[in-house]
Amino acid sequence: MISKETIDEIYNAAQIEEVVADFVPLKRRGQNWVGVCPFHSDKNPSMYVSPRLGIFNCFVCHTGGNAVNFVMKHEQISYPEALRYLAKKYAINIVEDAQKEDLSEEDRLRESLIGVNKYAEQYFINQLLHTEEGQNIGLSYFKERGFTQATIEKFKLGYCPDGWDKFTQDALKAGYKLEHLIQVGLTKQSESGKTFDFYRGRVIFPIYDKLGKPVGFGGRILKKDEKIAKYFNSPENPIYHKSNVLYGFYNAQKSIKTKDNVYLVEGYTDVLSLVQAGVENVVATSGTAFPDGQIRLLKSKTNNVTVLRDGDRAGINAALKDINILLSNGFNVSVVLLPEGEDPDSFARSHRDSEIADYLKDNAKSFILFKAKVMADEAGNDPAKRAAMVKDIIQSIALIQDDITRQLYIKELAKQFDIEEKSLNAELRKYIVKSIKETAKEDSKQDLNLHLPKEESSNVTINLDKESALAHIEQSIILLILKYGAFEIDIEEQDEEGQISTRKIRLDQYIFNEFSDEMICFQQPLFQKIYEEYAVIAAKTNGQDEIKKFFVNHENTEIQQFAMSQLINEEPNISPGWEQKFEVSTDSVNNNIYKLNQAVENSILMFKLRLTEHYLKILENELSADKNEAIQAQILKHYDKVLKQRHIIANLLNTVVSQFS
């Protein structure tokens, strides 16, 4: 188990903006950073990262937390794994305690399956390099394909012996469980219960996740047998999801980020040959059509994608299909078609490194030029076909999210086909409007559930419906305390002789005094809990940032989620309508709109007013429920007293005039 001292050191060293930026491009916005949220299908930046508070938070899907939480969620790994990742990033030496890691059952299974794959990885390498069968069959195959020893070692290529169950028996002898071998797909079991090696007689391509852990394998058969698939791949299992993996990504990610571009190919050997030729920023999709997981992987390193495809009809069709998917996900897309009859593997093996680099540079075309060339060959001089071709290209441009980028492509299209931009823009607007309507229609179906907590989570549940004015004002009071509690405000006091003087008092202390004198409590349990905890933590520190960090990292999930959603923005965007309706402002003290004194006074008075209204409703219900005349008389007497209190408070509110600082 990682020692508490090491954990503390990791938390202190991990800078939230640095950690998130390893996976998501960020842009500065004031004291915060913003980026596209990787935890839902996000087109516009909705995730805020606050270095001051050490947290991230998405205002759409409500995912948030600290640096460790982000790594756990993004990489889908356990708490100890996330700590080890950050320790490696910040060069922190991990000190272990003697106690065993307190892992969940799911995390223990993941670690066991990763352990099985690590054993298999080393087993296959050893078979390839140090056995007669492996050298004669597997190593000879790789050498014949032109792969050097350095490439073989870099990608940890291997070989599974051709025995019926040799690997399985060796793994069992080494102490690994049969159920785990079957679960990751290394071993198969017949209906009769007989086991056999899934990859027997095949050369092995290990598949790694973003952190370099072996999560799966690809195996290529070397015998000519038309009845058996050339490639076998790991089945879906708790540690391997094909949609979340790009072959070669672990080795390529540094180069992708440095060069701000990634080449997309289709197969294992395409990646190996290109990397060996010096093109390191290359990954393979392995036949999948860019599911969300792969899109997030690419987005974490670059927005620029170059699709590299064979020059035959199948390669062209694949490129055309890829373009629209990538554009709709916000990528800048280029295409390189290889000479007909070549694939990336064969092309890399038959040309010098410099020739490959020059070809990729000279033949990269924007998606418009690529589509125009391909479709123009088919359209010929037929006006109808050429018009259809232009419309097809405009549909692709409409998928682009950024308006400036769209206009640049429209200019390029106008130049290419000698068509007025005005006409192209008119057509573009049709597709954009159509897309907006379709999106709005889809969003309307989800509107009611958009901000509701997921069933499996324990997000904040607060009664903030249209009728709950009291809940809104309670939230306002809590936000004033959390954001400005340590600020000093001016209050007026009158002595026995009637002399009025002004003194300074902390905002939180002023609110505590007001609530204590009149024994006021919050009606929302969450707010009352925060209020009580604030009183404890505020007594231990004078720093408002420390108080905020306490709540955004709170062990109670409800409190943590509420604090993250409310505190991550330096300047909260509260609509004027909201302020007008509830007659309260929680604007920043630096906003120079409302004086903090008036905001506090207004809020407390409004809170008291809402409490009296709430209490009046209770008394009205009691009057309706109880017909006993004596009891009704007592209720009416109390009702009249509360009514007078409400009148006094309402008058006070009318005398409060907001002033500029």
XYZ file of C-alpha atoms in Angstrom:
661
model
C 0.000 0.000 0.000
C 1.279 3.477 -0.881
C 2.228 5.359 2.270
C 0.206 8.376 3.412
C 3.323 10.566 3.157
C 3.756 9.585 -0.502
C 0.079 10.196 -1.228
C 0.307 13.655 0.341
C 3.409 14.393 -1.733
C 1.597 13.331 -4.922
C -1.424 15.515 -4.143
C 0.826 18.498 -3.401
C 2.860 18.039 -6.585
C 0.020 17.332 -9.017
C -1.019 20.537 -10.754
C -4.557 20.037 -12.051
C -4.018 22.098 -15.222
C -0.846 20.125 -16.088
C -2.520 16.760 -15.499
C -5.643 17.575 -17.520
C -3.572 19.145 -20.319
C -1.846 15.775 -20.838
C -5.175 14.483 -22.126
C -7.236 17.503 -23.184
C -6.108 20.719 -24.954
C -6.841 23.648 -22.630
C -7.253 27.377 -23.192
C -6.865 30.013 -20.499
C -9.983 31.896 -19.461
C -9.286 34.333 -16.649
C -7.793 32.455 -13.730
C -9.240 29.192 -15.039
C -8.643 26.948 -18.025
C -11.346 25.521 -20.275
C -11.442 22.523 -22.566
C -13.735 20.065 -24.299
C -14.986 17.572 -21.724
C -13.705 14.040 -22.450
C -16.465 12.396 -20.411
C -19.401 13.080 -22.703
C -19.955 13.918 -26.367
C -18.843 17.519 -26.088
C -18.394 19.811 -29.089
C -17.902 23.119 -27.241
C -15.640 23.607 -24.202
C -17.761 22.901 -21.127
C -15.076 21.698 -18.716
C -13.437 24.236 -16.419
C -10.118 23.632 -14.685
C -9.274 25.743 -11.634
C -5.592 25.786 -10.599
C -6.492 27.844 -7.539
C -8.914 25.209 -6.240
C -7.079 22.247 -7.751
C -10.196 20.832 -9.412
C -11.908 20.291 -12.767
C -15.643 20.367 -13.374
C -17.899 19.920 -16.385
C -21.032 22.050 -16.356
C -22.888 19.707 -18.697
C -22.274 16.163 -17.437
C -21.284 17.350 -13.917
C -18.143 15.226 -13.791
C -15.519 16.777 -11.547
C -12.830 16.262 -8.944
C -9.114 16.671 -8.353
C -6.117 15.524 -10.400
C -6.293 11.958 -9.093
C -10.031 11.765 -9.842
C -9.399 12.985 -13.389
C -6.751 10.350 -14.109
C -8.927 7.592 -12.613
C -11.931 8.618 -14.688
C -10.099 9.355 -17.936
C -7.840 6.320 -17.883
C -10.456 4.061 -16.255
C -7.998 2.886 -13.641
C -8.065 2.364 -9.884
C -7.059 4.866 -7.213
C -3.641 3.238 -6.569
C -2.968 3.094 -10.315
C -3.769 6.781 -10.664
C -1.431 7.617 -7.777
C 1.361 5.610 -9.398
C 0.755 7.359 -12.726
C 1.068 10.796 -11.100
C 4.072 9.708 -9.047
C 5.834 8.724 -12.267
C 4.832 12.001 -13.941
C 6.233 14.095 -11.099
C 9.253 11.833 -10.397
C 8.071 10.973 -6.886
C 9.586 7.920 -5.256
C 6.796 5.687 -3.948
C 7.191 4.445 -0.393
C 5.079 1.397 0.380
C 3.409 0.531 3.678
C 3.259 -3.063 4.786
C -0.540 -3.077 4.605
C -2.260 -4.579 1.587
C -3.941 -2.285 -0.936
C -7.598 -1.700 -0.119
C -8.985 -2.356 -3.607
C -12.520 -2.934 -4.760
C -13.436 -6.301 -6.231
C -13.524 -4.739 -9.700
C -10.039 -3.235 -9.285
C -8.644 -6.530 -7.993
C -10.019 -8.298 -11.059
C -8.500 -5.676 -13.368
C -5.090 -6.073 -11.716
C -5.329 -9.858 -11.989
C -6.193 -9.696 -15.699
C -3.414 -7.190 -16.389
C -1.072 -9.577 -14.540
C -2.150 -12.443 -16.815
C -1.501 -10.338 -19.919
C 1.923 -9.244 -18.636
C 2.842 -12.879 -18.143
C 1.603 -13.722 -21.670
C 3.491 -10.758 -23.154
C 6.811 -11.924 -21.715
C 6.022 -15.554 -22.526
C 5.429 -14.772 -26.219
C 8.585 -12.616 -26.408
C 10.635 -15.419 -24.886
C 9.145 -17.946 -27.304
C 9.989 -15.710 -30.270
C 13.556 -14.905 -29.307
C 14.771 -17.886 -27.307
C 13.127 -21.042 -28.662
C 13.976 -22.928 -31.827
C 10.330 -22.961 -33.007
C 9.890 -19.263 -32.350
C 13.098 -18.286 -34.134
C 12.510 -20.541 -37.127
C 8.868 -19.562 -37.638
C 7.974 -16.316 -35.884
C 11.263 -14.424 -35.966
C 11.913 -15.509 -39.544
C 8.513 -14.100 -40.556
C 9.235 -10.710 -38.977
C 12.700 -10.562 -40.533
C 11.284 -11.444 -43.949
C 8.816 -8.558 -43.561
C 11.815 -6.307 -43.064
C 11.347 -5.532 -39.344
C 14.589 -4.850 -37.503
C 15.473 -6.177 -34.081
C 14.910 -2.678 -32.668
C 11.354 -2.576 -34.045
C 10.607 -6.082 -32.770
C 11.767 -5.076 -29.291
C 10.074 -1.656 -29.363
C 6.655 -3.170 -30.052
C 7.373 -6.320 -27.986
C 6.385 -8.676 -30.785
C 6.111 -12.350 -29.890
C 5.153 -15.856 -30.910
C 2.735 -18.428 -29.455
C 3.923 -22.032 -29.874
C 1.902 -24.339 -32.085
C 1.029 -26.834 -29.346
C -2.634 -27.448 -28.543
C -2.472 -25.957 -25.060
C 1.222 -25.449 -24.283
C 0.811 -21.802 -23.290
C -2.242 -22.551 -21.126
C -0.495 -25.349 -19.239
C 2.621 -23.223 -18.667
C 0.453 -20.334 -17.400
C -1.414 -22.627 -14.997
C 1.888 -23.976 -13.683
C 3.009 -20.387 -13.129
C -0.001 -19.890 -10.831
C -2.470 -18.071 -13.095
C -6.150 -18.959 -12.931
C -7.874 -20.668 -15.843
C -10.922 -18.392 -15.497
C -8.683 -15.338 -15.987
C -6.924 -16.874 -19.002
C -10.331 -17.531 -20.573
C -11.666 -14.088 -19.640
C -8.905 -12.201 -21.488
C -9.174 -14.569 -24.462
C -5.751 -16.210 -24.225
C -7.351 -19.586 -23.633
C -10.510 -21.033 -25.133
C -12.614 -23.866 -23.775
C -14.737 -26.270 -25.817
C -18.218 -27.415 -24.804
C -16.660 -30.617 -23.535
C -14.424 -28.612 -21.212
C -11.205 -29.117 -23.147
C -8.927 -26.056 -23.227
C -6.717 -24.840 -26.052
C -4.491 -21.847 -26.832
C -6.363 -19.187 -28.829
C -3.201 -17.839 -30.528
C -1.359 -21.112 -31.097
C 1.020 -21.000 -34.057
C 0.614 -17.233 -34.533
C 2.942 -14.270 -34.310
C 1.769 -11.853 -31.625
C 1.184 -8.084 -31.634
C 0.573 -6.888 -28.046
C -1.992 -4.091 -27.707
C -1.350 -1.442 -25.039
C -3.537 1.113 -23.330
C -2.561 4.774 -22.915
C -0.419 3.949 -19.893
C 1.522 1.174 -21.598
C -0.250 -1.781 -19.983
C -0.903 -4.835 -22.181
C -4.697 -5.042 -22.445
C -5.000 -7.306 -25.472
C -3.269 -9.139 -28.309
C -3.518 -9.508 -32.049
C -2.296 -12.762 -33.560
C -1.506 -13.452 -37.237
C -1.550 -16.968 -38.600
C 1.444 -17.967 -40.727
C -0.066 -21.038 -42.359
C -2.143 -20.727 -45.511
C -5.628 -21.782 -44.482
C -8.591 -20.060 -46.117
C -10.976 -21.476 -43.492
C -9.258 -19.663 -40.623
C -9.148 -15.906 -40.188
C -5.745 -14.362 -40.853
C -5.932 -12.278 -37.661
C -7.341 -13.143 -34.245
C -7.879 -10.367 -31.702
C -8.674 -10.333 -28.000
C -12.382 -10.397 -27.145
C -14.009 -7.574 -25.198
C -13.307 -7.994 -21.496
C -12.956 -5.840 -18.333
C -9.541 -4.506 -19.413
C -9.893 -4.483 -23.202
C -12.455 -2.437 -25.086
C -11.626 -2.165 -28.767
C -13.408 1.171 -29.026
C -11.003 2.717 -26.495
C -7.770 1.497 -28.089
C -5.627 2.642 -31.007
C -2.764 0.355 -31.935
C 0.576 2.100 -31.477
C -0.891 5.037 -29.504
C 1.212 4.432 -26.403
C 4.452 4.728 -28.396
C 3.153 7.489 -30.671
C 1.526 9.924 -28.227
C 4.631 11.999 -27.506
C 5.374 12.409 -31.222
C 1.711 13.204 -31.996
C 1.718 16.012 -29.453
C 5.098 17.365 -30.595
C 4.190 17.355 -34.298
C 0.544 18.260 -33.642
C -0.611 15.719 -36.211
C -1.419 12.029 -36.361
C -1.418 9.634 -39.315
C -4.264 7.143 -39.310
C -3.694 3.727 -40.886
C -5.565 0.438 -40.600
C -3.218 -2.383 -39.626
C -0.513 -3.465 -37.180
C 2.221 -3.829 -39.808
C 1.328 -0.427 -41.301
C 2.250 1.135 -37.972
C 5.430 -0.925 -37.547
C 6.776 -0.176 -41.024
C 6.079 3.564 -40.838
C 7.611 3.915 -37.382
C 10.657 2.016 -38.582
C 10.855 4.497 -41.479
C 10.858 7.433 -39.059
C 7.144 8.311 -39.088
C 6.474 7.962 -35.364
C 3.159 9.841 -35.099
C 1.080 7.017 -36.543
C -1.670 4.807 -35.100
C -3.971 2.107 -36.453
C -7.734 2.024 -36.024
C -7.806 -1.740 -36.553
C -10.962 -1.574 -38.629
C -13.240 0.264 -36.184
C -15.163 3.347 -37.326
C -13.899 5.907 -34.784
C -15.998 5.245 -31.694
C -16.033 7.901 -28.959
C -13.161 6.301 -27.059
C -10.789 6.514 -30.024
C -11.898 10.079 -30.755
C -11.076 11.071 -27.163
C -7.648 9.460 -27.461
C -6.815 11.453 -30.575
C -8.290 14.667 -29.155
C -6.080 14.364 -26.094
C -2.989 14.933 -28.268
C -3.990 16.831 -31.426
C -6.815 18.293 -33.516
C -5.021 17.525 -36.796
C -5.521 14.181 -38.500
C -4.036 12.885 -41.744
C -5.857 9.857 -43.111
C -3.375 7.587 -44.892
C -5.059 5.071 -47.175
C -4.372 2.700 -50.062
C -4.852 4.217 -53.494
C -7.420 1.664 -54.674
C -11.208 2.087 -54.665
C -11.565 0.471 -51.241
C -8.991 2.858 -49.785
C -10.721 5.876 -51.334
C -14.124 4.808 -49.992
C -12.651 4.267 -46.540
C -11.113 7.743 -46.593
C -14.401 9.342 -47.680
C -16.173 7.620 -44.805
C -13.530 8.689 -42.283
C -13.611 12.352 -43.326
C -17.162 13.130 -42.193
C -16.755 11.330 -38.877
C -13.561 13.221 -38.098
C -14.941 16.596 -39.216
C -18.044 16.203 -37.058
C -15.764 15.642 -34.077
C -13.845 18.865 -34.613
C -10.686 17.611 -36.344
C -8.824 19.342 -39.145
C -8.639 16.607 -41.766
C -6.128 15.930 -44.522
C -5.837 12.862 -46.732
C -2.869 11.100 -48.315
C -3.555 8.420 -50.915
C -0.730 6.032 -51.708
C 0.030 4.886 -55.259
C -2.382 2.229 -56.463
C -1.327 -1.240 -55.417
C 0.501 0.055 -52.330
C -0.498 0.055 -48.665
C 1.403 1.900 -45.890
C 3.341 -1.245 -44.997
C 4.512 -2.066 -48.526
C 5.159 1.591 -49.382
C 7.325 2.092 -46.304
C 9.325 -1.060 -47.024
C 9.959 -0.200 -50.685
C 11.084 3.424 -50.248
C 13.832 5.250 -48.429
C 12.915 7.161 -45.281
C 13.469 10.517 -46.975
C 11.236 9.504 -49.916
C 8.449 8.531 -47.521
C 8.683 11.807 -45.626
C 8.629 13.799 -48.872
C 5.680 11.838 -50.246
C 3.579 12.345 -47.125
C 4.353 16.060 -47.114
C 3.808 16.648 -50.837
C 0.645 14.560 -51.211
C -1.330 15.630 -48.143
C -4.516 17.297 -49.388
C -7.244 19.079 -47.474
C -10.430 17.038 -47.418
C -11.977 19.463 -49.937
C -9.273 18.967 -52.545
C -9.346 15.225 -51.934
C -13.117 14.942 -52.331
C -13.086 17.306 -55.296
C -10.469 15.263 -57.143
C -12.103 11.913 -56.399
C -15.642 13.027 -57.200
C -14.670 15.151 -60.205
C -13.275 12.067 -61.925
C -16.692 10.431 -61.543
C -18.767 13.536 -62.381
C -16.840 14.449 -65.520
C -18.489 17.413 -67.277
C -22.044 16.507 -66.277
C -23.457 19.718 -64.647
C -25.952 17.811 -62.474
C -23.276 15.466 -61.149
C -20.873 18.338 -60.518
C -23.586 20.250 -58.631
C -24.282 17.162 -56.532
C -20.548 16.873 -55.878
C -20.326 20.475 -54.637
C -23.335 19.935 -52.372
C -21.716 16.813 -50.942
C -18.584 18.789 -50.094
C -20.672 21.578 -48.526
C -22.376 18.980 -46.332
C -18.927 18.003 -45.057
C -18.053 21.662 -44.412
C -21.314 22.056 -42.461
C -20.054 19.423 -40.021
C -17.222 21.739 -38.922
C -17.993 23.432 -35.606
C -15.867 26.561 -35.978
C -17.416 29.267 -38.169
C -14.091 30.830 -39.210
C -12.769 27.448 -40.350
C -15.974 26.855 -42.309
C -15.556 30.178 -44.118
C -11.956 29.392 -45.045
C -13.070 26.108 -46.572
C -15.890 27.849 -48.433
C -13.296 30.204 -49.944
C -11.206 27.216 -50.980
C -14.234 25.493 -52.502
C -15.266 28.660 -54.372
C -11.778 28.971 -55.827
C -11.622 25.313 -56.762
C -14.900 25.328 -58.721
C -15.096 29.014 -59.689
C -18.391 29.511 -57.860
C -19.423 32.644 -55.954
C -18.967 32.388 -52.192
C -22.426 33.933 -51.760
C -24.066 30.934 -53.446
C -21.998 28.446 -51.493
C -22.787 30.193 -48.192
C -26.512 30.107 -48.967
C -26.286 26.357 -49.486
C -24.132 26.001 -46.376
C -26.749 27.772 -44.249
C -29.390 25.278 -45.378
C -27.371 22.353 -44.056
C -26.428 24.153 -40.843
C -30.054 25.081 -40.113
C -31.113 21.511 -40.849
C -28.428 20.223 -38.471
C -29.461 22.677 -35.748
C -33.095 21.599 -36.046
C -32.149 17.932 -35.824
C -29.927 18.598 -32.824
C -32.636 20.666 -31.119
C -35.148 17.902 -31.737
C -32.786 15.363 -30.198
C -31.944 17.658 -27.294
C -35.619 18.225 -26.529
C -35.990 14.514 -25.891
C -33.183 14.670 -23.343
C -33.971 18.098 -21.862
C -35.755 16.797 -18.805
C -32.855 14.533 -17.890
C -29.957 16.741 -18.978
C -28.935 17.945 -15.525
C -30.375 15.181 -13.386
C -27.903 13.010 -11.457
C -27.270 9.531 -12.744
C -28.930 6.755 -10.825
C -25.654 5.154 -9.849
C -24.112 8.397 -8.567
C -24.819 10.421 -5.469
C -24.849 13.876 -7.019
C -26.484 16.854 -5.383
C -30.233 16.603 -4.965
C -31.664 20.031 -4.144
C -35.261 21.150 -4.402
C -34.852 24.061 -6.812
C -38.119 23.935 -8.744
C -39.932 27.060 -9.876
C -41.954 27.322 -6.653
C -39.007 26.914 -4.334
C -37.965 30.508 -3.763
C -36.776 29.583 -0.278
C -34.375 26.985 -1.664
C -32.923 29.538 -4.087
C -32.282 32.113 -1.409
C -30.758 29.446 0.860
C -28.373 28.583 -1.946
C -27.566 32.287 -2.297
C -26.641 32.533 1.398
C -24.414 29.462 1.175
C -22.633 30.832 -1.894
C -22.001 34.150 -0.135
C -20.386 32.290 2.746
C -18.335 29.942 0.577
C -17.118 32.643 -1.815
C -16.719 35.675 0.446
C -16.964 34.418 4.017
C -13.514 35.720 4.986
C -14.174 39.180 3.477
C -14.898 42.028 5.859
C -18.059 44.094 5.528
C -19.210 47.266 7.259
C -22.135 47.151 9.680
C -23.831 49.991 11.486
C -24.454 49.800 15.255
C -26.391 52.103 17.559
C -25.241 52.600 21.150
C -27.424 53.390 24.199
C -27.242 57.097 23.467
C -28.472 56.616 19.944
C -25.116 57.264 18.320
C -24.527 55.285 15.139
C -21.058 53.909 14.405
C -19.626 51.620 11.765
C -17.408 48.621 12.402
C -15.954 45.876 10.272
C -16.886 42.240 10.677
C -16.232 39.102 8.646
C -19.137 38.291 6.345
C -19.478 34.736 7.665
C -19.444 35.910 11.285
C -22.165 38.466 10.537
C -24.388 35.764 9.015
C -23.684 33.387 11.908
C -24.674 36.111 14.396
C -27.911 36.854 12.555
C -28.869 33.180 12.358
C -27.889 32.464 15.947
C -29.866 35.383 17.392
C -33.073 34.261 15.713
C -32.321 30.501 15.784
C -32.606 30.254 11.994
C -31.867 26.944 10.235
C -31.761 26.036 6.562
C -34.689 24.026 5.245
C -32.505 22.207 2.714
C -30.529 19.508 4.609
C -27.523 19.834 2.265
C -27.206 23.570 2.923
C -27.580 23.112 6.677
C -24.815 20.499 6.595
C -22.485 22.811 4.639
C -23.327 25.665 7.015
C -22.448 23.570 10.071
C -19.227 22.249 8.543
C -18.230 25.733 7.433
C -18.441 26.942 11.020
C -15.926 24.275 12.030
C -13.438 24.754 9.191
C -13.639 28.567 9.284
C -12.497 28.503 12.903
C -9.316 26.691 11.827
C -8.275 28.909 8.913
C -8.554 32.481 7.712
C -7.922 31.703 4.054
C -10.967 31.635 1.762
C -9.110 29.482 -0.782
C -8.375 26.871 1.881
C -12.047 26.824 2.815
C -13.048 26.350 -0.827
C -10.520 23.545 -1.309
C -11.901 21.825 1.784
C -15.384 21.698 0.272
C -14.424 20.823 -3.328
C -12.439 17.875 -1.953
C -15.027 16.944 0.666
C -15.511 13.255 1.416
C -19.291 13.707 1.172
C -20.111 13.365 -2.546
C -23.145 15.667 -2.371
C -21.163 18.472 -0.763
C -18.202 17.952 -3.105
C -20.373 18.036 -6.238
C -22.248 21.137 -5.107
C -19.025 22.979 -4.226
C -17.321 22.054 -7.488
C -20.271 23.131 -9.609
C -20.566 26.478 -7.819
C -17.000 27.496 -6.996
C -14.941 26.647 -10.053
C -15.973 29.806 -11.929
C -14.292 32.948 -10.652
C -17.147 35.044 -11.980
C -20.435 33.125 -11.848
C -22.913 33.786 -14.618
C -26.211 34.282 -12.808
C -28.955 35.476 -15.105
C -30.488 38.921 -14.484
C -33.902 37.252 -14.475
C -32.873 35.059 -11.571
C -31.639 38.066 -9.590
C -34.771 40.034 -10.352
C -37.063 37.204 -9.364
C -35.396 36.450 -6.070
C -34.082 39.957 -5.348
C -30.595 38.794 -4.492
C -27.119 39.016 -5.949
C -24.192 36.680 -5.489
C -21.978 38.600 -7.918
C -18.275 38.836 -7.224
C -17.113 41.532 -4.831
C -14.777 42.645 -7.637
C -17.637 43.071 -10.088
C -18.274 46.709 -9.027
C -22.009 46.187 -9.475
C -23.294 45.621 -5.957
C -21.615 46.477 -2.755
C -20.993 43.321 -0.777
C -22.694 44.873 2.235
C -25.920 45.332 0.322
C -25.720 41.824 -1.156
C -25.435 40.326 2.332
C -28.158 42.499 3.841
C -30.503 41.845 0.931
C -29.880 38.115 1.101
C -30.467 37.799 4.826
C -33.614 39.923 4.719
C -34.911 37.977 1.731
C -34.109 34.718 3.517
C -36.098 35.856 6.563
C -38.958 36.950 4.309
C -39.042 33.579 2.570
C -38.928 31.808 5.929
C -41.937 33.769 7.166
C -43.802 32.949 3.952
C -42.872 29.306 4.375
C -44.072 29.363 7.959
C -47.328 31.097 6.994
C -48.066 28.261 4.559
C -47.502 25.725 7.318
C -49.897 27.603 9.602
C -52.485 27.825 6.813
C -52.281 24.064 6.362
C -52.712 23.558 10.089
C -55.795 25.804 10.060
C -57.332 23.681 7.314
C -56.449 20.414 9.021
C -57.610 21.161 12.574
C -61.241 22.255 13.153
C -60.945 22.633 16.925
C -61.905 26.257 17.654
C -59.504 26.665 20.596
C -56.549 25.369 18.574
C -57.570 27.476 15.575
C -57.577 30.567 17.769
C -54.009 29.829 18.877
C -52.916 29.246 15.284
C -54.543 32.487 14.147
C -52.796 34.390 16.946
C -49.454 32.968 15.835
C -50.347 33.583 12.187
C -51.009 37.270 12.908
C -47.634 37.602 14.654
C -45.747 36.050 11.711
C -47.715 38.220 9.302
C -46.515 41.341 11.119
C -42.915 40.072 10.978
C -43.236 39.561 7.258
C -44.591 43.132 6.878
C -41.633 44.574 8.803
C -39.096 42.615 6.735
C -40.814 43.597 3.488
C -40.610 47.251 4.471
C -36.916 46.881 5.288
C -36.287 45.327 1.904
C -37.972 48.230 0.213
C -35.602 50.643 1.961
C -32.474 48.814 0.882
C -30.948 50.589 -2.126
C -28.105 48.931 -4.017
C -25.114 51.269 -4.385
C -22.064 51.227 -6.597
C -18.756 50.595 -4.882
